[in-house]
Amino acid sequence: DGGITQSPKYLFRKEGQNVTLSCEQNLNHDAMYWYRQDPGQGLRLIYYSQIVNDFQKGDIAEGYSVSREKKESFPLTVTSAQKNPTAFYLCASRSQGARTEAFFGQGTRLTVV
Amino acid sequence: GEDVEQSLFLSVREGDSSVINCTYTDSSSTYLYWYKQEPGAGLQLLTYIFSNMDMKQDQRLTVLLNKKDKHLSLRIADTQTGDSAIYFCAERKTTSGTYKYIFGTGTRLKVLA
């Protein structure tokens, strides 16, 4: 079945280490997004990509980096520069066609200790 | 304002109707969405409405849109315990030819048996 897969579901890292979160989709969607979710703050946009080899910063890009070398993959790296990285991270994708909504993965909960 | 606003909590009795309200930011947003999030999971699209509509009904769900006031609501008829979740409204904004989804803070719906 088509969908968006985020892995791992839970991730623990020591403070000061970089960590990469995986997001893969087999929906043939062009656009992909990364959001961060904190309690009571909803979803905030980190980075988004409309097409392969292109991406833009969202509202809270500092301390994060992404790449979009393949259409189906949009990994997010949380660097040591991110001051408060513990959060729930959600990846989404959207087709360029008539269907307009964003489809979400199941999320990765990152805990930095 | 710059934020999509929702009240944080709503509690209803099983069998009653629930109404979740949202105020969005951009009167030119063409699509508005309602998503549902169960604990520890990603977001699932419930319904959406195009900006030239003022109402959309889909089984137990009714969406009302007031473009003048930038107000969106979701009514769930005959609310069940399985409806307990966080509900997010979102608007699709176009910025420099790209689409971004802006989410509200989410409303946590608790259904009492």
Tab-separated table of N, CA and C in Angstrom, chain A residues 17-96:
chain	number	residue	atom	x	y	z
A	17	GLN	N	24.895	15.412	20.070
A	17	GLN	CA	25.024	14.536	18.900
A	17	GLN	C	24.030	14.951	17.828
A	18	ASN	N	24.461	14.861	16.584
A	18	ASN	CA	23.525	15.027	15.467
A	18	ASN	C	22.723	13.736	15.302
A	19	VAL	N	21.499	13.857	14.822
A	19	VAL	CA	20.675	12.677	14.576
A	19	VAL	C	19.835	12.922	13.318
A	20	THR	N	19.667	11.867	12.519
A	20	THR	CA	18.900	11.991	11.274
A	20	THR	C	17.630	11.162	11.355
A	21	LEU	N	16.502	11.817	11.048
A	21	LEU	CA	15.200	11.169	11.022
A	21	LEU	C	14.847	10.857	9.571
A	22	SER	N	14.348	9.652	9.372
A	22	SER	CA	14.040	9.203	8.015
A	22	SER	C	12.580	9.454	7.667
A	23	CYS	N	12.323	9.834	6.403
A	23	CYS	CA	10.973	9.953	5.873
A	23	CYS	C	10.992	9.471	4.433
A	24	GLU	N	10.221	8.446	4.151
A	24	GLU	CA	10.142	7.863	2.811
A	24	GLU	C	8.677	7.777	2.401
A	25	GLN	N	8.389	8.138	1.143
A	25	GLN	CA	7.025	8.003	0.634
A	25	GLN	C	7.028	7.317	-0.733
A	26	ASN	N	6.019	6.492	-0.946
A	26	ASN	CA	5.878	5.806	-2.234
A	26	ASN	C	4.582	6.232	-2.923
A	27	LEU	N	4.188	7.470	-2.664
A	27	LEU	CA	2.964	8.030	-3.238
A	27	LEU	C	3.239	8.811	-4.516
A	28	ASN	N	4.507	8.885	-4.891
A	28	ASN	CA	4.915	9.670	-6.060
A	28	ASN	C	4.593	11.154	-5.888
A	29	HIS	N	4.627	11.607	-4.647
A	29	HIS	CA	4.350	13.020	-4.367
A	29	HIS	C	5.599	13.864	-4.600
A	30	ASP	N	5.367	15.067	-5.125
A	30	ASP	CA	6.491	15.969	-5.355
A	30	ASP	C	6.885	16.731	-4.097
A	31	ALA	N	5.911	17.213	-3.354
A	31	ALA	CA	6.183	18.086	-2.215
A	31	ALA	C	6.264	17.282	-0.917
A	32	MET	N	7.229	17.650	-0.088
A	32	MET	CA	7.369	17.011	1.222
A	32	MET	C	7.659	18.067	2.280
A	33	TYR	N	7.269	17.770	3.514
A	33	TYR	CA	7.317	18.746	4.602
A	33	TYR	C	7.806	18.076	5.882
A	34	TRP	N	8.463	18.846	6.733
A	34	TRP	CA	8.785	18.420	8.087
A	34	TRP	C	8.175	19.416	9.077
A	35	TYR	N	7.476	18.846	10.069
A	35	TYR	CA	6.899	19.645	11.139
A	35	TYR	C	7.406	19.143	12.486
A	36	ARG	N	7.411	20.053	13.426
A	36	ARG	CA	7.724	19.714	14.801
A	36	ARG	C	6.467	19.966	15.621
A	37	GLN	N	6.164	19.046	16.535
A	37	GLN	CA	4.994	19.203	17.383
A	37	GLN	C	5.409	19.206	18.851
A	38	ASP	N	5.042	20.256	19.550
A	38	ASP	CA	5.234	20.367	20.995
A	38	ASP	C	3.871	20.541	21.648
A	39	PRO	N	3.706	20.073	22.862
A	39	PRO	CA	2.395	20.167	23.536
A	39	PRO	C	1.889	21.605	23.574
A	40	GLY	N	0.638	21.797	23.180
A	40	GLY	CA	0.014	23.116	23.256
A	40	GLY	C	0.478	24.099	22.200
A	41	GLN	N	1.356	23.662	21.286
A	41	GLN	CA	1.859	24.602	20.267
A	41	GLN	C	1.507	24.176	18.860
A	42	GLY	N	0.779	23.112	18.705
A	42	GLY	CA	0.426	22.691	17.364
A	42	GLY	C	1.636	22.243	16.575
A	43	LEU	N	1.539	22.338	15.264
A	43	LEU	CA	2.612	21.918	14.372
A	43	LEU	C	3.315	23.155	13.827
A	44	ARG	N	4.632	23.128	13.866
A	44	ARG	CA	5.402	24.239	13.310
A	44	ARG	C	6.284	23.706	12.177
A	45	LEU	N	6.328	24.448	11.095
A	45	LEU	CA	7.015	24.013	9.883
A	45	LEU	C	8.511	24.231	9.997
A	46	ILE	N	9.283	23.165	9.759
A	46	ILE	CA	10.736	23.243	9.845
A	46	ILE	C	11.340	23.503	8.464
A	47	TYR	N	11.089	22.602	7.537
A	47	TYR	CA	11.567	22.710	6.154
A	47	TYR	C	10.511	22.106	5.234
A	48	TYR	N	10.540	22.546	3.970
A	48	TYR	CA	9.694	21.919	2.978
A	48	TYR	C	10.401	21.907	1.633
A	49	SER	N	9.958	20.979	0.803
A	49	SER	CA	10.576	20.788	-0.502
A	49	SER	C	9.470	20.577	-1.515
A	50	GLN	N	9.499	21.363	-2.585
A	50	GLN	CA	8.466	21.239	-3.621
A	50	GLN	C	8.888	20.274	-4.726
A	51	ILE	N	10.212	20.027	-4.813
A	51	ILE	CA	10.708	19.224	-5.918
A	51	ILE	C	12.093	18.707	-5.549
A	52	VAL	N	12.531	17.676	-6.213
A	52	VAL	CA	13.848	17.105	-5.951
A	52	VAL	C	14.927	18.173	-6.092
A	53	ASN	N	15.920	18.092	-5.200
A	53	ASN	CA	17.071	18.999	-5.192
A	53	ASN	C	16.726	20.449	-4.874
A	54	ASP	N	15.572	20.657	-4.289
A	54	ASP	CA	15.182	22.011	-3.882
A	54	ASP	C	14.439	21.946	-2.566
A	55	PHE	N	14.744	22.859	-1.645
A	55	PHE	CA	14.014	22.921	-0.385
A	55	PHE	C	14.104	24.341	0.172
A	56	GLN	N	13.143	24.674	1.034
A	56	GLN	CA	13.076	26.004	1.626
A	56	GLN	C	12.936	25.893	3.137
A	57	LYS	N	13.426	26.908	3.827
A	57	LYS	CA	13.266	26.967	5.269
A	57	LYS	C	11.820	27.300	5.626
A	58	GLY	N	11.373	26.665	6.700
A	58	GLY	CA	10.078	27.003	7.260
A	58	GLY	C	10.246	28.030	8.370
A	59	ASP	N	9.356	27.970	9.347
A	59	ASP	CA	9.342	28.984	10.399
A	59	ASP	C	10.395	28.753	11.487
A	60	ILE	N	10.860	27.494	11.637
A	60	ILE	CA	11.782	27.193	12.738
A	60	ILE	C	12.942	26.337	12.238
A	61	ALA	N	13.620	26.767	11.177
A	61	ALA	CA	14.659	25.954	10.543
A	61	ALA	C	15.982	25.923	11.302
A	62	GLU	N	16.199	26.858	12.214
A	62	GLU	CA	17.499	26.938	12.877
A	62	GLU	C	17.798	25.667	13.663
A	63	GLY	N	19.001	25.105	13.423
A	63	GLY	CA	19.395	23.889	14.113
A	63	GLY	C	19.000	22.611	13.397
A	64	TYR	N	18.400	22.755	12.211
A	64	TYR	CA	17.988	21.609	11.406
A	64	TYR	C	18.588	21.707	10.011
A	65	SER	N	18.725	20.551	9.356
A	65	SER	CA	19.101	20.543	7.948
A	65	SER	C	18.375	19.404	7.248
A	66	VAL	N	18.192	19.550	5.930
A	66	VAL	CA	17.502	18.530	5.138
A	66	VAL	C	18.238	18.330	3.829
A	67	SER	N	17.851	17.275	3.133
A	67	SER	CA	18.305	17.054	1.770
A	67	SER	C	17.145	16.450	0.995
A	68	ARG	N	17.179	16.609	-0.333
A	68	ARG	CA	16.127	16.025	-1.174
A	68	ARG	C	16.787	15.540	-2.459
A	69	GLU	N	17.552	14.457	-2.300
A	69	GLU	CA	18.274	13.896	-3.443
A	69	GLU	C	17.400	12.967	-4.275
A	70	LYS	N	16.369	12.416	-3.644
A	70	LYS	CA	15.433	11.527	-4.340
A	70	LYS	C	14.005	11.992	-4.071
A	71	LYS	N	13.130	11.767	-4.995
A	71	LYS	CA	11.738	12.197	-4.855
A	71	LYS	C	11.087	11.553	-3.640
A	72	GLU	N	11.421	10.305	-3.373
A	72	GLU	CA	10.711	9.570	-2.329
A	72	GLU	C	11.284	9.774	-0.932
A	73	SER	N	12.392	10.515	-0.796
A	73	SER	CA	13.074	10.585	0.494
A	73	SER	C	13.365	12.033	0.892
A	74	PHE	N	13.122	12.360	2.165
A	74	PHE	CA	13.346	13.719	2.651
A	74	PHE	C	13.839	13.629	4.096
A	75	PRO	N	15.090	13.237	4.312
A	75	PRO	CA	15.593	13.079	5.681
A	75	PRO	C	15.842	14.412	6.380
A	76	LEU	N	15.618	14.425	7.663
A	76	LEU	CA	15.811	15.611	8.508
A	76	LEU	C	16.924	15.330	9.508
A	77	THR	N	17.928	16.201	9.537
A	77	THR	CA	18.999	16.085	10.533
A	77	THR	C	18.799	17.134	11.609
A	78	VAL	N	18.749	16.669	12.838
A	78	VAL	CA	18.671	17.559	13.989
A	78	VAL	C	20.099	17.733	14.490
A	79	THR	N	20.629	18.915	14.386
A	79	THR	CA	22.033	19.127	14.732
A	79	THR	C	22.183	19.533	16.195
A	80	SER	N	23.421	19.562	16.630
A	80	SER	CA	23.698	19.942	18.019
A	80	SER	C	23.395	21.422	18.257
A	81	ALA	N	23.188	22.176	17.188
A	81	ALA	CA	22.859	23.595	17.318
A	81	ALA	C	21.406	23.827	17.710
A	82	GLN	N	20.581	22.792	17.606
A	82	GLN	CA	19.172	22.927	17.978
A	82	GLN	C	19.093	22.901	19.503
A	83	LYS	N	18.598	23.998	20.084
A	83	LYS	CA	18.679	24.176	21.536
A	83	LYS	C	17.733	23.265	22.316
A	84	ASN	N	16.630	22.933	21.742
A	84	ASN	CA	15.620	22.151	22.463
A	84	ASN	C	15.046	21.093	21.520
A	85	PRO	N	15.808	20.053	21.211
A	85	PRO	CA	15.411	19.129	20.151
A	85	PRO	C	14.361	18.093	20.547
A	86	THR	N	14.133	17.890	21.827
A	86	THR	CA	13.166	16.869	22.235
A	86	THR	C	11.775	17.284	21.787
A	87	ALA	N	11.146	16.466	20.939
A	87	ALA	CA	9.834	16.792	20.378
A	87	ALA	C	9.344	15.612	19.554
A	88	PHE	N	8.132	15.757	19.038
A	88	PHE	CA	7.535	14.789	18.117
A	88	PHE	C	7.660	15.383	16.717
A	89	TYR	N	8.277	14.647	15.802
A	89	TYR	CA	8.531	15.157	14.461
A	89	TYR	C	7.641	14.429	13.455
A	90	LEU	N	6.985	15.216	12.620
A	90	LEU	CA	6.044	14.678	11.636
A	90	LEU	C	6.482	15.060	10.231
A	91	CYS	N	6.452	14.084	9.353
A	91	CYS	CA	6.752	14.284	7.946
A	91	CYS	C	5.448	14.186	7.159
A	92	ALA	N	5.319	14.980	6.111
A	92	ALA	CA	4.118	14.958	5.291
A	92	ALA	C	4.501	15.105	3.824
A	93	SER	N	3.588	14.713	2.952
A	93	SER	CA	3.809	14.909	1.523
A	93	SER	C	2.500	15.301	0.865
A	94	ARG	N	2.621	15.854	-0.347
A	94	ARG	CA	1.442	16.301	-1.090
A	94	ARG	C	1.703	16.123	-2.572
A	95	SER	N	0.677	15.704	-3.293
A	95	SER	CA	0.827	15.576	-4.740
A	95	SER	C	0.639	16.937	-5.389
A	96	GLN	N	1.030	17.046	-6.623
A	96	GLN	CA	0.873	18.307	-7.344
A	96	GLN	C	-0.458	18.349	-8.084
